[in-house]
PDB file of C-alpha atoms and ligand atoms in Angstrom:
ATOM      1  CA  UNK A   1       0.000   0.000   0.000  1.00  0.00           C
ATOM      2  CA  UNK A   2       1.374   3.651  -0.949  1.00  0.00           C
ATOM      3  CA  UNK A   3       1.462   6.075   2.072  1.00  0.00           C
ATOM      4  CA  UNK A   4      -0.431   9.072   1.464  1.00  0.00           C
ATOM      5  CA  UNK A   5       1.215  12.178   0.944  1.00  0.00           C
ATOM      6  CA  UNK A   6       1.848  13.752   4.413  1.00  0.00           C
ATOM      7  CA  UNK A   7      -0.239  16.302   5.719  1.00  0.00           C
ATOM      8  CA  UNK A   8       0.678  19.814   7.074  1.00  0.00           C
ATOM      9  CA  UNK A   9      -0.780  22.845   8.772  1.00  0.00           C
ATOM     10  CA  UNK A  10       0.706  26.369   9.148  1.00  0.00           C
ATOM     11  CA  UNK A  11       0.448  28.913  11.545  1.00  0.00           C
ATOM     12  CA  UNK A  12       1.013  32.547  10.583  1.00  0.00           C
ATOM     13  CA  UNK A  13       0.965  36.152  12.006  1.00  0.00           C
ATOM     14  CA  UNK A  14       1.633  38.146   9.213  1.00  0.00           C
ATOM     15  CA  UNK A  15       2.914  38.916   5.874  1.00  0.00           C
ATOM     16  CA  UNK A  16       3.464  35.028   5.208  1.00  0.00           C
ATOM     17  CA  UNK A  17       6.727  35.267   2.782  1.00  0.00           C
ATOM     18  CA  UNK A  18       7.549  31.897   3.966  1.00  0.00           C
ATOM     19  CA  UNK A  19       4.192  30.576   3.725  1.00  0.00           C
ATOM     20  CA  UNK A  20       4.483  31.349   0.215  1.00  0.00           C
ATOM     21  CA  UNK A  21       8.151  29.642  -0.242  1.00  0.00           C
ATOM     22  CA  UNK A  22       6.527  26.384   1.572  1.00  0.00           C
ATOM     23  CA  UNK A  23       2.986  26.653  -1.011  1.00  0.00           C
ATOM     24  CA  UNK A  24       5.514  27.191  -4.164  1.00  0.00           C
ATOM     25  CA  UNK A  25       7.494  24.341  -2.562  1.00  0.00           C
ATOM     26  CA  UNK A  26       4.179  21.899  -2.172  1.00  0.00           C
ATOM     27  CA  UNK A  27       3.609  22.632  -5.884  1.00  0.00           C
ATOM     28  CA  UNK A  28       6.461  21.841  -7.523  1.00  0.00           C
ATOM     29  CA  UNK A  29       7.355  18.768  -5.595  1.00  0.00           C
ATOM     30  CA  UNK A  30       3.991  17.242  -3.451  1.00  0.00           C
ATOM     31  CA  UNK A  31       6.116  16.392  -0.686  1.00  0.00           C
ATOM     32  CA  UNK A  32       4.015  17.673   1.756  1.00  0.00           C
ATOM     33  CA  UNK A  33       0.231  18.963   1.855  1.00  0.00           C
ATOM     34  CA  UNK A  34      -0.492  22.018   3.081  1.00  0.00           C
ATOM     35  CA  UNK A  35      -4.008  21.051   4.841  1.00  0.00           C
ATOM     36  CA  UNK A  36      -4.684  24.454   6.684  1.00  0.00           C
ATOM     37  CA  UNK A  37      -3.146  27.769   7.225  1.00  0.00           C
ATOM     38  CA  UNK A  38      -4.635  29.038  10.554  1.00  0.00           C
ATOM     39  CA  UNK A  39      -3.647  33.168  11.810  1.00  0.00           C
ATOM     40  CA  UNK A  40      -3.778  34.510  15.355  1.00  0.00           C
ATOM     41  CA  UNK A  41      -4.165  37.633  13.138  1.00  0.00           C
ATOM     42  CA  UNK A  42      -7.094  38.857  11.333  1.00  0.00           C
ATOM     43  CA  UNK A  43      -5.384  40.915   9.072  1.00  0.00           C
ATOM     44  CA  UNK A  44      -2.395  38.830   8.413  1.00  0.00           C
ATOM     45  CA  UNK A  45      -1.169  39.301   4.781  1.00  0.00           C
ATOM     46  CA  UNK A  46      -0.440  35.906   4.669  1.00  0.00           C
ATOM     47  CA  UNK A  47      -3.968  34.951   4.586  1.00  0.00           C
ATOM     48  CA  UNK A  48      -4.813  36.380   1.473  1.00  0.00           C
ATOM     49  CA  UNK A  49      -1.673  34.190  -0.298  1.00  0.00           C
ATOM     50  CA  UNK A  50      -3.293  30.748   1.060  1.00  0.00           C
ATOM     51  CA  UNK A  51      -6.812  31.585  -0.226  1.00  0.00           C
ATOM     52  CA  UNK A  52      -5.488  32.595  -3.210  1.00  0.00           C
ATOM     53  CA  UNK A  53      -3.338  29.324  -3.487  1.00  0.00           C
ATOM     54  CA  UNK A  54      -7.024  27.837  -2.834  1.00  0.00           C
ATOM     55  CA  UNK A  55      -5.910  26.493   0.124  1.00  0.00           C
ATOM     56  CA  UNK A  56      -8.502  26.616   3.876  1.00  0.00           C
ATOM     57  CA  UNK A  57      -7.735  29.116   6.159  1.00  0.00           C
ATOM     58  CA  UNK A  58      -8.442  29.993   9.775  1.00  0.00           C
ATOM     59  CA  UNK A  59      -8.517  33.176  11.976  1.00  0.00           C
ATOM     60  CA  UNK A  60      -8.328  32.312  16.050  1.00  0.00           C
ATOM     61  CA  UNK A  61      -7.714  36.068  17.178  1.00  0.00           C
ATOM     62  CA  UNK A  62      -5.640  35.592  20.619  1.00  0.00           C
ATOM     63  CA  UNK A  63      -7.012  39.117  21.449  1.00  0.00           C
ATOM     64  CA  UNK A  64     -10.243  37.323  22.183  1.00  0.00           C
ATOM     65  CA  UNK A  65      -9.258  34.677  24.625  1.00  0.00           C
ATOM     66  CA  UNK A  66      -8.496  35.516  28.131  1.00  0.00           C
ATOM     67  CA  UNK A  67      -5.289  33.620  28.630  1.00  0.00           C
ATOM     68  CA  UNK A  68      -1.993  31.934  26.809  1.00  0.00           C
ATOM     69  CA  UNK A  69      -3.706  28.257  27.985  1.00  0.00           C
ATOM     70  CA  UNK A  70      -7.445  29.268  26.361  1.00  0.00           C
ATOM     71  CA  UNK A  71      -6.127  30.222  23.065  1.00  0.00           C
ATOM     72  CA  UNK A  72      -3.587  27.780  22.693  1.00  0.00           C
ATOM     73  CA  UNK A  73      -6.531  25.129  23.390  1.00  0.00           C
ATOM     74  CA  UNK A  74      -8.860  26.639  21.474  1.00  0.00           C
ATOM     75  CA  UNK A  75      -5.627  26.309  18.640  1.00  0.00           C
ATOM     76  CA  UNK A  76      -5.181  22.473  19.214  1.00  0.00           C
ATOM     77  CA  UNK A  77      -8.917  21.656  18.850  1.00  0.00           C
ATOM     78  CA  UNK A  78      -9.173  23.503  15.597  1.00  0.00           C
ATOM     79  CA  UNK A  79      -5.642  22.090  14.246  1.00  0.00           C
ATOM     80  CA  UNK A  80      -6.310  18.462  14.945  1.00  0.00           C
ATOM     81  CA  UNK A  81      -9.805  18.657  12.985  1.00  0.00           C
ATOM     82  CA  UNK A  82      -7.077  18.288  10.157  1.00  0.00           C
ATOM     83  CA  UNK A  83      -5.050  15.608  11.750  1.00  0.00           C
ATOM     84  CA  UNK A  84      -1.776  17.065  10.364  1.00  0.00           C
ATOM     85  CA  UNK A  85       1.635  15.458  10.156  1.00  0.00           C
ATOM     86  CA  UNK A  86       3.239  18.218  10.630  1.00  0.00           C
ATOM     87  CA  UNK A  87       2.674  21.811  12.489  1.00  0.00           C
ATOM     88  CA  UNK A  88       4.658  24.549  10.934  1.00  0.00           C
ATOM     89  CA  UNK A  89       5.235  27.902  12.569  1.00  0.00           C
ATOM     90  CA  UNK A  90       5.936  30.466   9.839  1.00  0.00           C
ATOM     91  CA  UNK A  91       6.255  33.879  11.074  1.00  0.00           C
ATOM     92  CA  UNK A  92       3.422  32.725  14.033  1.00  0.00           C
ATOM     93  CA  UNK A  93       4.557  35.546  16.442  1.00  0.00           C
ATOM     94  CA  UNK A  94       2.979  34.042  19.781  1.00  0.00           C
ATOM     95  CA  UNK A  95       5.237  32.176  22.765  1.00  0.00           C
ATOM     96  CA  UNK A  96       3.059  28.765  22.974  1.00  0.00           C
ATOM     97  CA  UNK A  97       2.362  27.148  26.224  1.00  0.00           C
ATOM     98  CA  UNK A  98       4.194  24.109  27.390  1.00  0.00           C
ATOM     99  CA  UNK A  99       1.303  22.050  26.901  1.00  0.00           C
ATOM    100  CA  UNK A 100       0.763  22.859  23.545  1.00  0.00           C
ATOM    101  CA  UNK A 101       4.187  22.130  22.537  1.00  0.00           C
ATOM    102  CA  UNK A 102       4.083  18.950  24.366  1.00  0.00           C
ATOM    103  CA  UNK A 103       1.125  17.520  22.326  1.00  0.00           C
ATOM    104  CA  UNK A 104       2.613  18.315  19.140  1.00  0.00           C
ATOM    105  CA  UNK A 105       6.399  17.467  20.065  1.00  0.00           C
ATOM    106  CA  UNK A 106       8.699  15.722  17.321  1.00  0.00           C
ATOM    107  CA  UNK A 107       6.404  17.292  14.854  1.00  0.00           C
ATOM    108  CA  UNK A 108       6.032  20.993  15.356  1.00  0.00           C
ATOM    109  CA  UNK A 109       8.633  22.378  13.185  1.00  0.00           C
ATOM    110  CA  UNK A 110       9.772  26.277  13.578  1.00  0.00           C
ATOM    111  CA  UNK A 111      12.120  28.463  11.359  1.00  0.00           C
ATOM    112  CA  UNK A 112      14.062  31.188  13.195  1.00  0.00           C
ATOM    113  CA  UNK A 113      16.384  34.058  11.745  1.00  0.00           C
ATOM    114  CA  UNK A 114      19.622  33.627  13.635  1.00  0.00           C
ATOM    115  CA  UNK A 115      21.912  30.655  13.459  1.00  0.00           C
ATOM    116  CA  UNK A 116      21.092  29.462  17.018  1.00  0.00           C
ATOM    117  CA  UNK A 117      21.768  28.751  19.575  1.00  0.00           C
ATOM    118  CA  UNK A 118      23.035  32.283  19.160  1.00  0.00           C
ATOM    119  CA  UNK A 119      20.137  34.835  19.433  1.00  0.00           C
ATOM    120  CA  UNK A 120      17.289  33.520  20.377  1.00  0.00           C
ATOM    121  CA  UNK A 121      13.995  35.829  20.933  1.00  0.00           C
ATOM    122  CA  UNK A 122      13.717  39.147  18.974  1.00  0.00           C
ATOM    123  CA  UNK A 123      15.108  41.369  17.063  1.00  0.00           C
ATOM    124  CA  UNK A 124      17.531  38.900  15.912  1.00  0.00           C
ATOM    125  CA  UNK A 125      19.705  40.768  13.497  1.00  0.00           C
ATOM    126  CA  UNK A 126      20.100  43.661  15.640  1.00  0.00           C
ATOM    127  CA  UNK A 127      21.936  41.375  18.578  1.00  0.00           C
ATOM    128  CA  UNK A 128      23.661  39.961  15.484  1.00  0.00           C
ATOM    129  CA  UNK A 129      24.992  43.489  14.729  1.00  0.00           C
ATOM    130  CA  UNK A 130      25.711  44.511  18.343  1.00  0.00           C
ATOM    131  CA  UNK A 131      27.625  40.649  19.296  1.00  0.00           C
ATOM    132  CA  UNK A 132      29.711  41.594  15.943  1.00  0.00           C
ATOM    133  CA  UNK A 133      29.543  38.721  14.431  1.00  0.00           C
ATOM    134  CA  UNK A 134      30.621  38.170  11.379  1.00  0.00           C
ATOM    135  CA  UNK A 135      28.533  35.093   9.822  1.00  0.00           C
ATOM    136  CA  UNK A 136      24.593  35.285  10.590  1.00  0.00           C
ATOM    137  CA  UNK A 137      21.785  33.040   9.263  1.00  0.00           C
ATOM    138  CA  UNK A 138      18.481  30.870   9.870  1.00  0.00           C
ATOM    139  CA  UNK A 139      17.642  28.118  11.535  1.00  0.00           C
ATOM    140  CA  UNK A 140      14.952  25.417  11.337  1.00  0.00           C
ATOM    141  CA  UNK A 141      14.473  23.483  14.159  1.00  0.00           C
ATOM    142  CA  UNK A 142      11.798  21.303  16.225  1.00  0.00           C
ATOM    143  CA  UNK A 143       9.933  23.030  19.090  1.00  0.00           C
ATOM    144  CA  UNK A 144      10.411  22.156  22.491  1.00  0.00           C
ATOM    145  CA  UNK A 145       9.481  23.875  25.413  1.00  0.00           C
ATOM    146  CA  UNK A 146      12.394  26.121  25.643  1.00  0.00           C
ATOM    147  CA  UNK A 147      11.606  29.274  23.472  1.00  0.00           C
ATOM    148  CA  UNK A 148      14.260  28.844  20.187  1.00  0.00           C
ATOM    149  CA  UNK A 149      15.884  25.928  21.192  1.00  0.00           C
ATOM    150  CA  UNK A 150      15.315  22.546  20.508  1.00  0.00           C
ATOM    151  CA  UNK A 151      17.047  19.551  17.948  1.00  0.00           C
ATOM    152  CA  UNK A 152      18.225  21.737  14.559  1.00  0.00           C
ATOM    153  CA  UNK A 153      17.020  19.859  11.384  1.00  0.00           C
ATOM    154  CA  UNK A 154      19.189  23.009   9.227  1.00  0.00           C
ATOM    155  CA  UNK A 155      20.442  26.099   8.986  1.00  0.00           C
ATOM    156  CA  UNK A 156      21.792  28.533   6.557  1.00  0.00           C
ATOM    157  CA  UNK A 157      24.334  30.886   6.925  1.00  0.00           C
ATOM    158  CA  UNK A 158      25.690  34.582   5.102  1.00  0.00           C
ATOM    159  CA  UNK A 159      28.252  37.208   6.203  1.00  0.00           C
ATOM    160  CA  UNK A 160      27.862  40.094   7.646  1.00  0.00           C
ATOM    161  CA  UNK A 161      28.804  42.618   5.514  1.00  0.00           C
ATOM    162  CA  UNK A 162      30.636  46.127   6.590  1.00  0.00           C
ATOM    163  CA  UNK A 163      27.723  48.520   6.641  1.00  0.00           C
ATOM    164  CA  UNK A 164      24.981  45.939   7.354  1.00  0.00           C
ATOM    165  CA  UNK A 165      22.284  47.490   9.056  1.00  0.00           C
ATOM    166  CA  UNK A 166      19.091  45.464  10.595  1.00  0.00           C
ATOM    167  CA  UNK A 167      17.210  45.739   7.530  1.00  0.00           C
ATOM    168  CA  UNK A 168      19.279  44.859   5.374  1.00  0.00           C
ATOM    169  CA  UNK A 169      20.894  41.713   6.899  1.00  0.00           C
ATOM    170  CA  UNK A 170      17.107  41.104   7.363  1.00  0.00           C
ATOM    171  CA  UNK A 171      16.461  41.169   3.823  1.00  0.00           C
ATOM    172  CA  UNK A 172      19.012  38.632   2.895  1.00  0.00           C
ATOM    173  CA  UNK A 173      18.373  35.966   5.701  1.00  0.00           C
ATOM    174  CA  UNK A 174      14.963  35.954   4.657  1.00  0.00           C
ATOM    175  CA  UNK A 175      15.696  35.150   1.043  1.00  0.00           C
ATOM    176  CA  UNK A 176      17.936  32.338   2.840  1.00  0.00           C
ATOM    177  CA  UNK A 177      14.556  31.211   4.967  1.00  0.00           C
ATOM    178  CA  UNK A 178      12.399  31.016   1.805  1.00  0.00           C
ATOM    179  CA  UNK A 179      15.362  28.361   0.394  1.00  0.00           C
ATOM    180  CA  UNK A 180      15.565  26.415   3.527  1.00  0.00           C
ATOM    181  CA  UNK A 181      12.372  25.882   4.952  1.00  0.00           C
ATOM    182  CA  UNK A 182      10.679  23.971   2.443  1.00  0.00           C
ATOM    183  CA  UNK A 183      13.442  21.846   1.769  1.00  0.00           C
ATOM    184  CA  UNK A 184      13.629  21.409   5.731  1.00  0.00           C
ATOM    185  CA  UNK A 185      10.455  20.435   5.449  1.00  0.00           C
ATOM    186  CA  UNK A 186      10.515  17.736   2.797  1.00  0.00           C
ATOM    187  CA  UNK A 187      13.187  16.062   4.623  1.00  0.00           C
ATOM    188  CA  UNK A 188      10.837  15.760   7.610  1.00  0.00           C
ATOM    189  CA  UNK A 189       8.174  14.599   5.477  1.00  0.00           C
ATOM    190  CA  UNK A 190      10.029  12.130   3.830  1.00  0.00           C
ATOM    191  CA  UNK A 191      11.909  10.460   6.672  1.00  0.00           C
ATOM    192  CA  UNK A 192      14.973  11.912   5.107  1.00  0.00           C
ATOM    193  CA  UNK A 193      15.344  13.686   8.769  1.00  0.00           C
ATOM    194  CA  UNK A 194      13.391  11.856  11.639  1.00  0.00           C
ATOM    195  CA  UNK A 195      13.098  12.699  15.318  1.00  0.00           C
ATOM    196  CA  UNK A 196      13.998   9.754  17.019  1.00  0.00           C
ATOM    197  CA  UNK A 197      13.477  10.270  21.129  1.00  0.00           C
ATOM    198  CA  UNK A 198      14.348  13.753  21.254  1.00  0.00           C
ATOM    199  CA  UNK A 199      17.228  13.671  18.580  1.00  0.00           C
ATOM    200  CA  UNK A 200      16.984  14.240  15.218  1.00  0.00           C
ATOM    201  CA  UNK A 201      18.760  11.255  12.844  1.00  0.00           C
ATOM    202  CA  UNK A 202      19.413  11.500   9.274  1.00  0.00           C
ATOM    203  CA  UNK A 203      21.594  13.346   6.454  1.00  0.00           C
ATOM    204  CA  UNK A 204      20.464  16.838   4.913  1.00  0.00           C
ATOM    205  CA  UNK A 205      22.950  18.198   2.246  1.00  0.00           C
ATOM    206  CA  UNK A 206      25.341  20.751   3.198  1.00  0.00           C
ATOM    207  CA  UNK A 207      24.480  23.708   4.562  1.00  0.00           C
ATOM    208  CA  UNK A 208      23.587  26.716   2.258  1.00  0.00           C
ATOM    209  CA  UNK A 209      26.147  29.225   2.264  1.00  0.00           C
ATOM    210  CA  UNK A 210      25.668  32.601   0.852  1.00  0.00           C
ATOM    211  CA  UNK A 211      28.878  33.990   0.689  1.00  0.00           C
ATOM    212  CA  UNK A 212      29.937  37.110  -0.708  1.00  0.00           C
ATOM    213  CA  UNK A 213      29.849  37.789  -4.521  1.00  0.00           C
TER     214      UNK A 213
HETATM  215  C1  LIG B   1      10.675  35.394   9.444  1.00  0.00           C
HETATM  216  O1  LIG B   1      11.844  36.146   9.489  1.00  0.00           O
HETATM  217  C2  LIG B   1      10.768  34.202  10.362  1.00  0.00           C
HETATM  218  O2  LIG B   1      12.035  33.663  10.446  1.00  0.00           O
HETATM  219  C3  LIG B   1      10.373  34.813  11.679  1.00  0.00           C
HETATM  220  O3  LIG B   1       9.340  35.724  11.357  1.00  0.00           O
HETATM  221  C4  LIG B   1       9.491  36.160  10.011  1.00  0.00           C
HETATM  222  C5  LIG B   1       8.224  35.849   9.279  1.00  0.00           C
HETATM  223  O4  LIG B   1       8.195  36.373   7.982  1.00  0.00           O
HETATM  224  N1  LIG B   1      10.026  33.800  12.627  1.00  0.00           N
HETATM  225  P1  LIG B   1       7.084  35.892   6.955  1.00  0.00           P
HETATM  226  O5  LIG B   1       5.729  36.163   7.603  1.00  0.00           O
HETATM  227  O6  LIG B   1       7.287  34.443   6.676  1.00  0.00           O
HETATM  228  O7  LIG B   1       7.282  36.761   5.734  1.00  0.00           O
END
């Protein structure tokens, strides 16, 4: 019997340029299904890119819930109506309660834009600048209950160039996050990469690196 293609849903907060990279990616190859793209955000750009892809979508506004443990509920009863595979945070700008990441754990999947564990939490490329580093990049990892940590499935690095401000280093991890997601992704999908007690086992290719020209 031929396993079905594995399923997926993605939480989002805003303007959903990864989303797009991991629809594009679901097109081209059908290594994963994207079964639902759920918000917290009611006017999250992002939205408007999975409708158009034709694909469901979901608002769950956390303004309306009282606490972190009644939305994130209210979030796992509306994600497992699809029964996904996978859970992938894209841009889903909300700290999740240990009990949420606990019921999804091993297959909650979350892309952040440092090379961690170096700078976790916000404003990423701005501690980048002010550590002085001088290579900077993504991450894709599995969730655990420690905010930005847990077992790294890939990551892509760049240099930091002389004159690099926020913005700009922004703009050019984020074209590395729209390369490495959805190929981060497919790997999970396909048992390429599999989370075996806590640790991740398996071979990716080498790490992107996007040196200077
Ligand atoms: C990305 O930089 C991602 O790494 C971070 O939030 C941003 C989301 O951007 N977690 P987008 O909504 O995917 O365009």
């Amino acid at each position: 019997m031929q396993n079905s293609t594995p399923s997926v849903v993605i939480l989002i907060s805003g303007r959903g340029s990864n989303l797009n990279a991991l629809i594009d990616h679901a097109k081209q190859t059908g290594a994963y299904q994207i079964c639902a793209v759920i918000s917290n955000r009611p006017n999250a750009a992002g939205l408007a890119l999975a409708k158009t892809a034709g694909l469901d979508t979901a608002v769950l506004d956390h303004t309306e819930y009282e606490s972190r443990e009644a939305f994130d509920a209210a979030l796992a009863d509306l994600i497992d109506e699809y029964q996904p595979d996978w859970l992938v945070l894209a841009g889903f700008m909300r700290v999740l309660t240990e009990g949420f990441v606990n019921r999804y754990l091993g297959r909650l999947v979350n892309i952040h834009p440092s090379l961690l564990p170096a700078f976790p939490g916000l404003k990423t490329h701005q501690q980048a600048l002010e550590a002085g580093v001088r290579v900077h990049g993504v991450t894709v990892h599995l969730v655990t209950p420690e905010l930005d940590h847990g077992p790294i499935v890939d990551q892509a690095m760049l240099l930091v160039l002389p004159g690099d401000t926020p913005e700009t280093l922004a703009a050019r991890v984020l074209a590395l996050e729209h390369q490495i997601y959805p190929r981060a992704l497919s790997a999970l999908a396909s048992g390429q990469i599999k989370s075996v007690n806590g640790r991740l086992e398996g071979t990716l290719t080498l790490p992107l690196i996007h040196a200077i020209k």
